[in-house]
Amino acid sequence: MEAWIRAFVLILLFPTFSEAVVRHYTFKVVMKNYTKLCSTKSIATVNGKFPGPTLRAREGDNVLINVINNINSNVTIHWHGIRQLRTGWSDGPAYITQCPIQPGQSYLYNFTVTGQRGTLLWHAHISWLRSTLHGAIVILPQKGTPYPFPKPAKEKIIVLGEWWKADTEAIINQATQSGMPPNVSDAHTMNGYTGPVRGCSVSSKGTYTLHVDHNKTYLLRIVNAAINDEIFFKIASHKFVVVEVDASYTKPFTTETVYITPGQTTNVLLKTDQSPSGKYLIAMSSFMDAPVAVDNITNYGLLRYKGGHLGSPLALTSMPLINATQSQLKFINSLRSLNSKKYPVNVPLTIDHSLFMTMGVGVNPCATCLNGNKLVGTLNNITFVMPTIGLLQAHYYKINGVFTDDFPANPITTFNYTVANFTGGLGTLNGTKVYSLPYNSSVQVVLQDTSIIAPESHPVHLHGTNFFVVGMGIGNYDANKDPMNFNLVDPVERNTIDVPTGGWTAIRFRADNPGVWFMHCHLEVHTSWGLKMAFLVKDGDGPNQSIIPPPKDLPKC
Ligand SMILES: *[C@@H]1O[C@H](CO)[C@@H](O)[C@H](O)[C@H]1NC(C)=O
Ligand SMILES: *[C@@H]1O[C@H](CO)[C@@H](O)[C@H](O)[C@H]1NC(C)=O
Ligand SMILES: *[C@@H]1O[C@H](CO)[C@@H](O)[C@H](O)[C@H]1NC(C)=O
Ligand SMILES: *[C@@H]1O[C@H](CO)[C@@H](O)[C@H](O)[C@H]1NC(C)=O
Ligand SMILES: *[C@@H]1O[C@H](CO)[C@@H](O)[C@H](O)[C@H]1NC(C)=O
Ligand SMILES: *[C@@H]1O[C@H](CO)[C@@H](O)[C@H](O)[C@H]1NC(C)=O
Ligand SMILES: *[C@@H]1O[C@H](CO)[C@@H](O)[C@H](O)[C@H]1NC(C)=O
Ligand SMILES: *[C@@H]1O[C@H](CO)[C@@H](O)[C@H](O)[C@H]1NC(C)=O
Ligand SMILES: *[C@@H]1O[C@H](CO)[C@@H](O)[C@H](O)[C@H]1NC(C)=O
Ligand SMILES: *[C@@H]1O[C@H](CO)[C@@H](O)[C@H](O)[C@H]1NC(C)=O
Ligand SMILES: *[C@@H]1O[C@H](CO)[C@@H](O)[C@H](O)[C@H]1NC(C)=O
Ligand SMILES: *[C@@H]1O[C@H](CO)[C@@H](O)[C@H](O)[C@H]1NC(C)=O
Ligand SMILES: [Cu+2]
């Protein structure tokens, strides 16, 4: 594009007055036959695009998205990481904050972006529809506010995902009926391109190519929209400088490998300082350091310099092994909040509510399942049972019998959570339980992985607030010793964090957003199994401390 056209387009997109604006979007959910990849199949898309359109706004803007459901399934959309201050009605998780948008219906999501800037993602939040219903959210700083790092010459979005040759609704339905783990995916995607697909010959149409100018700094906005796979991401011969995660600025650090879980976003600076006549492999591969089957196919893309020769040599890169725990932990432990004057860390120093939650999987009876039982997910030994209306409606309209507010702050029984061979019962309790928090209380949650069946790394996502990651460790959390090593100075602030395999993670947040906020594993297989719960944050007494009334078009069940 000519520079003057680009400037004109930018002016159209971002008017020069500094007040916040209203941004209108129409998201039409439609089926589309997708033929670009190895197999042709009909997928749910927004506006016929895969990945879906990018939602762009500036900090402070009011964003309105009219979601029109033109497919045969119920749909909801979640604006992952958007705080939704007092606007839980627009958060999106089905049966938590809303009833689904049924076929032929529409719903206007309406929220204001407050105190956030960076990259996030949107995705469907019902069943497994998010496998193809997803896209990036880009929040620019307010006009006149620069990035706290050198201004990049250009910005590129890279959405990572997972692809099944079969319909993903059939995949999760089959797993639910059998009680067994769902089939692993057949390919990984980079901006919709698969590269190698299980059982298919590679098609050249399936390779993502990032075209760059030489000697420039690019901002890559990397989004992991995969269903079940935690991902390593690399570009041969190039290094990244991480500057932001989950729309929170970080202290810059240099790394060859980005580690990113489903639900996370990572902004990195990339200097295009290598020989322009080369071409460079871009690679994404799974991380899994437990005896659990995942898609182990590496997807490749290409970085090419403009003007480079077609026949130029290909620079390769080696990915960390699939079980490279050290690469995972090294990346996570390098993350620190920027903690500048303009972007300070507001980590709670005193705690009103301290919770300890065991997490993992179990086995419950299921007469109709393959082996007479089924795999389930648990938090404090409770498998969450989805209600049939939104918890937020039940709370707001005081409808009894939908949930109980007795989610336990501690495990019902204590045991060696990470013992090599767990010999206790594998069963769990079923319930729709929330944990109630008074407005503005400070909260600490220590999430403890268990070795029941198998220990596993779980990316835990909390809706409605960011949290600070004050500590992480391997083995059993020690409430006497471990808090002494907590980082209360510059802990990373984000909305999704791993609980490492056979380890624990401590997070803190302030419950200053009234509503009902989902917390769950962002591996969709575990969410489907019930590894989820919700916090109910009560209204405060002040004028701006209560949930706004529900919109008139809020879907009904
Ligand atoms: C997809 O292709 C099938 C078979 O060719 C056709 O019946 C169907 O109408 C197509 N669907 C869409 C949404 O184009
Ligand atoms: C969006 O919600 C705000 C309240 O948060 C309300 O004032 C405004 O009218 C709503 N906008 C639309 C278009 O419904
Ligand atoms: C899952 O994989 C099994 C074994 O390859 C296959 O028989 C089955 O059809 C797959 N399920 C779906 C829904 O594609
Ligand atoms: C790279 O860019 C910098 C700053 O724009 C410039 O000073 C330098 O000469 C350039 N180097 C090359 C090799 O083009
Ligand atoms: C990938 O996993 C499949 C089974 O899911 C296995 O057969 C294959 O050997 C694995 N490949 C590699 C490179 O580990
Ligand atoms: C990781 O995987 C490699 C290759 O599959 C294997 O040789 C190695 O023993 C594994 N490491 C651990 C710690 O399990
Ligand atoms: C818990 O189990 C682990 C792994 O088997 C073992 O190393 C540890 O000593 C056990 N801890 C306690 C308190 O028994
Ligand atoms: C755990 O069980 C496995 C196989 O059942 C066995 O090989 C291993 O020695 C056991 N480990 C411990 C610490 O008991
Ligand atoms: C979880 O609850 C079930 C059902 O009451 C029980 O059998 C099991 O031992 C409990 N497990 C743990 C780890 O507390
Ligand atoms: C919330 O609590 C903090 C710490 O006590 C206090 O500084 C802040 O003013 C409170 N906010 C509101 C809205 O009450
Ligand atoms: C409540 O919010 C409105 C609109 O955001 C603002 O104008 C008003 O000053 C706030 N009131 C208080 C007491 O914070
Ligand atoms: C769609 O949602 C409505 C309202 O909750 C529910 O009654 C209906 O069974 C759902 N349809 C499907 C196919 O799940
Ligand atoms: Cu999980």
PDB file of C-alpha atoms and ligand atoms in Angstrom, residues 30-35 40-43, ligand 1:
ATOM      1  CA  VAL A  30     -21.590 -18.833   9.484  1.00  0.00           C
ATOM      2  CA  MET A  31     -20.489 -22.240   8.245  1.00  0.00           C
ATOM      3  CA  LYS A  32     -17.820 -22.243   5.576  1.00  0.00           C
ATOM      4  CA  ASN A  33     -16.350 -25.038   3.493  1.00  0.00           C
ATOM      5  CA  TYR A  34     -12.669 -24.832   4.161  1.00  0.00           C
ATOM      6  CA  THR A  35     -10.617 -26.220   1.318  1.00  0.00           C
ATOM      7  CA  THR A  40     -12.183 -30.164   3.035  1.00  0.00           C
ATOM      8  CA  LYS A  41     -14.663 -29.666   5.827  1.00  0.00           C
ATOM      9  CA  SER A  42     -17.382 -27.313   6.877  1.00  0.00           C
ATOM     10  CA  ILE A  43     -16.339 -25.176   9.849  1.00  0.00           C
TER      11      ILE A  43
HETATM   12  C1  LIG B   1     -20.188 -27.298   1.571  1.00  0.00           C
HETATM   13  O1  LIG B   1     -20.053 -28.301   0.599  1.00  0.00           O
HETATM   14  C2  LIG B   1     -21.127 -29.243   0.610  1.00  0.00           C
HETATM   15  C3  LIG B   1     -20.787 -30.381  -0.333  1.00  0.00           C
HETATM   16  O2  LIG B   1     -20.287 -29.889  -1.516  1.00  0.00           O
HETATM   17  C4  LIG B   1     -22.408 -28.520   0.218  1.00  0.00           C
HETATM   18  O3  LIG B   1     -23.500 -29.406   0.254  1.00  0.00           O
HETATM   19  C5  LIG B   1     -22.649 -27.422   1.236  1.00  0.00           C
HETATM   20  O4  LIG B   1     -23.773 -26.651   0.870  1.00  0.00           O
HETATM   21  C6  LIG B   1     -21.464 -26.484   1.356  1.00  0.00           C
HETATM   22  N1  LIG B   1     -21.671 -25.583   2.477  1.00  0.00           N
HETATM   23  C7  LIG B   1     -21.368 -24.309   2.453  1.00  0.00           C
HETATM   24  C8  LIG B   1     -21.625 -23.544   3.705  1.00  0.00           C
HETATM   25  O5  LIG B   1     -20.917 -23.765   1.469  1.00  0.00           O
END
